[in-house]
Amino acid sequence: MKSLMLFFVLVNLMALFITLSATTSNNEQFLNEDDETQEAISLRGTSRFLAQKNARVVMTCDKYPRVCRAKGSPGRDCCKKKCVNMLTDRLNCGKCGKKCKYSEICCKGECVNPWSNKKHCGSCGNKCKKGNACVYGMCSYA
């Protein structure tokens, strides 16, 4: 049984080796075929998309503030060329660069400890009833 399993492992390793050696042998591609001069670009370790010469224009929020209002954006506010939500982002809580401590979360632009805060017990907006304490992120624990 062990010899049969060893045989299958060796066969799979040989197939993997053959596949890898066949794909890396063709590592050069000629671009600009319509030009008279052709330059060789090595594609080893990169994808064809990265080898393209025409660079994409990157739209950052410091130059284009409307980028943060687009659908699918992480937030409407711009901090250090990145779109963030200052109401919930732990690295930009309430204002750019204001970091919450390790045990804190950002709720409505405030750094709070969800393990002991009565207004945000366990998560943002989870209020404990009057007379109950927030312990370990749970109202009236005990």
CSV table of C-alpha atoms in Angstrom, one decimal:
chain,number,residue,atom,x,y,z
A,1,MET,CA,0.0,0.0,0.0
A,2,LYS,CA,2.8,2.4,0.9
A,3,SER,CA,4.7,1.6,-2.3
A,4,LEU,CA,1.6,2.4,-4.4
A,5,MET,CA,1.1,5.7,-2.6
A,6,LEU,CA,4.8,6.6,-3.1
A,7,PHE,CA,4.4,5.7,-6.8
A,8,PHE,CA,1.5,8.1,-7.2
A,9,VAL,CA,3.4,10.9,-5.4
A,10,LEU,CA,6.3,10.5,-7.7
A,11,VAL,CA,4.1,10.5,-10.8
A,12,ASN,CA,2.4,13.7,-9.7
A,13,LEU,CA,5.8,15.4,-9.0
A,14,MET,CA,7.1,14.4,-12.4
A,15,ALA,CA,3.9,15.8,-14.1
A,16,LEU,CA,4.3,19.0,-12.1
A,17,PHE,CA,7.9,19.4,-13.1
A,18,ILE,CA,7.2,18.8,-16.8
A,19,THR,CA,4.3,21.3,-16.7
A,20,LEU,CA,6.5,24.0,-15.1
A,21,SER,CA,9.4,23.4,-17.4
A,22,ALA,CA,7.2,23.7,-20.5
A,23,THR,CA,5.6,27.0,-19.4
A,24,THR,CA,8.8,28.8,-18.5
A,25,SER,CA,10.7,28.0,-21.7
A,26,ASN,CA,8.7,30.6,-23.6
A,27,ASN,CA,9.6,33.6,-21.5
A,28,GLU,CA,10.0,36.4,-24.1
A,29,GLN,CA,7.4,38.2,-26.0
A,30,PHE,CA,7.8,40.8,-28.7
A,31,LEU,CA,5.7,43.9,-28.4
A,32,ASN,CA,5.1,46.7,-30.9
A,33,GLU,CA,4.7,44.3,-33.8
A,34,ASP,CA,3.5,47.1,-36.1
A,35,ASP,CA,6.7,49.1,-35.5
A,36,GLU,CA,9.9,48.4,-37.5
A,37,THR,CA,11.9,48.1,-34.3
A,38,GLN,CA,10.9,45.4,-31.9
A,39,GLU,CA,12.2,45.1,-28.4
A,40,ALA,CA,12.2,42.0,-26.3
A,41,ILE,CA,10.6,42.1,-22.9
A,42,SER,CA,11.1,39.3,-20.5
A,43,LEU,CA,7.8,38.1,-18.9
A,44,ARG,CA,9.4,35.8,-16.4
A,45,GLY,CA,7.7,36.4,-13.0
A,46,THR,CA,5.2,38.9,-14.4
A,47,SER,CA,1.9,38.8,-16.1
A,48,ARG,CA,1.2,40.1,-19.6
A,49,PHE,CA,-1.0,42.8,-18.1
A,50,LEU,CA,2.0,44.2,-16.1
A,51,ALA,CA,4.2,44.1,-19.2
A,52,GLN,CA,2.1,46.6,-21.1
A,53,LYS,CA,3.7,49.9,-21.9
A,54,ASN,CA,0.7,52.2,-21.7
A,55,ALA,CA,0.3,52.9,-18.0
A,56,ARG,CA,-3.2,53.3,-16.5
A,57,VAL,CA,-4.1,56.6,-14.9
A,58,VAL,CA,-4.6,56.2,-11.2
A,59,MET,CA,-7.3,58.5,-9.8
A,60,THR,CA,-6.5,59.4,-6.2
A,61,CYS,CA,-8.9,61.4,-4.0
A,62,ASP,CA,-6.5,64.2,-3.4
A,63,LYS,CA,-6.8,65.3,-7.0
A,64,TYR,CA,-10.2,63.9,-7.8
A,65,PRO,CA,-12.4,64.1,-4.6
A,66,ARG,CA,-15.5,62.7,-6.4
A,67,VAL,CA,-13.7,59.3,-6.5
A,68,CYS,CA,-14.7,58.7,-2.9
A,69,ARG,CA,-18.4,59.3,-3.7
A,70,ALA,CA,-18.5,56.6,-6.3
A,71,LYS,CA,-20.4,53.4,-5.7
A,72,GLY,CA,-18.2,50.7,-4.1
A,73,SER,CA,-15.9,53.2,-2.5
A,74,PRO,CA,-14.7,52.4,1.1
A,75,GLY,CA,-15.8,55.8,2.3
A,76,ARG,CA,-16.7,59.4,1.4
A,77,ASP,CA,-13.7,61.0,3.1
A,78,CYS,CA,-10.2,61.4,1.7
A,79,CYS,CA,-7.2,60.8,4.0
A,80,LYS,CA,-3.6,60.5,2.5
A,81,LYS,CA,-4.8,59.8,-1.0
A,82,LYS,CA,-7.2,57.0,0.2
A,83,CYS,CA,-11.0,57.0,0.5
A,84,VAL,CA,-12.0,56.2,4.1
A,85,ASN,CA,-15.1,56.3,6.3
A,86,MET,CA,-14.1,58.5,9.3
A,87,LEU,CA,-17.2,57.3,11.2
A,88,THR,CA,-15.9,53.7,11.3
A,89,ASP,CA,-12.3,53.5,10.2
A,90,ARG,CA,-10.0,52.7,13.2
A,91,LEU,CA,-7.0,54.4,11.5
A,92,ASN,CA,-8.9,57.6,10.8
A,93,CYS,CA,-11.5,57.9,13.5
A,94,GLY,CA,-13.2,61.3,13.4
A,95,LYS,CA,-10.3,62.9,11.6
A,96,CYS,CA,-7.4,61.9,9.3
A,97,GLY,CA,-4.7,60.1,11.2
A,98,LYS,CA,-6.5,59.7,14.5
A,99,LYS,CA,-5.8,56.0,15.4
A,100,CYS,CA,-7.9,54.1,17.9
A,101,LYS,CA,-6.1,51.9,20.5
A,102,TYR,CA,-5.8,48.2,20.0
A,103,SER,CA,-8.8,47.3,22.1
A,104,GLU,CA,-11.0,50.2,20.7
A,105,ILE,CA,-13.3,50.5,17.7
A,106,CYS,CA,-14.4,53.6,15.9
A,107,CYS,CA,-18.1,54.3,16.4
A,108,LYS,CA,-19.6,57.5,14.9
A,109,GLY,CA,-16.1,59.1,14.8
A,110,GLU,CA,-15.2,58.2,18.4
A,111,CYS,CA,-12.8,55.6,19.7
A,112,VAL,CA,-14.6,53.5,22.2
A,113,ASN,CA,-13.9,50.3,24.1
A,114,PRO,CA,-16.7,47.8,23.2
A,115,TRP,CA,-16.0,45.7,26.2
A,116,SER,CA,-17.0,48.3,28.7
A,117,ASN,CA,-18.8,51.2,27.0
A,118,LYS,CA,-22.5,51.3,27.9
A,119,LYS,CA,-23.5,53.1,24.6
A,120,HIS,CA,-21.5,50.7,22.4
A,121,CYS,CA,-21.5,47.4,24.3
A,122,GLY,CA,-20.0,44.7,22.1
A,123,SER,CA,-20.6,46.7,18.9
A,124,CYS,CA,-21.4,50.2,17.7
A,125,GLY,CA,-24.9,51.5,18.8
A,126,ASN,CA,-25.6,48.6,21.2
A,127,LYS,CA,-26.9,50.4,24.3
A,128,CYS,CA,-27.3,48.7,27.7
A,129,LYS,CA,-30.6,49.3,29.5
A,130,LYS,CA,-30.6,51.6,32.4
A,131,GLY,CA,-29.0,50.1,35.5
A,132,ASN,CA,-27.1,47.4,33.5
A,133,ALA,CA,-23.3,47.6,33.1
A,134,CYS,CA,-21.3,46.5,30.1
A,135,VAL,CA,-18.8,43.8,31.0
A,136,TYR,CA,-16.8,41.8,28.4
A,137,GLY,CA,-19.0,43.3,25.7
A,138,MET,CA,-22.2,42.1,27.1
A,139,CYS,CA,-24.9,44.0,29.0
A,140,SER,CA,-25.7,42.8,32.5
A,141,TYR,CA,-23.1,40.0,32.4
A,142,ALA,CA,-23.2,37.7,35.4
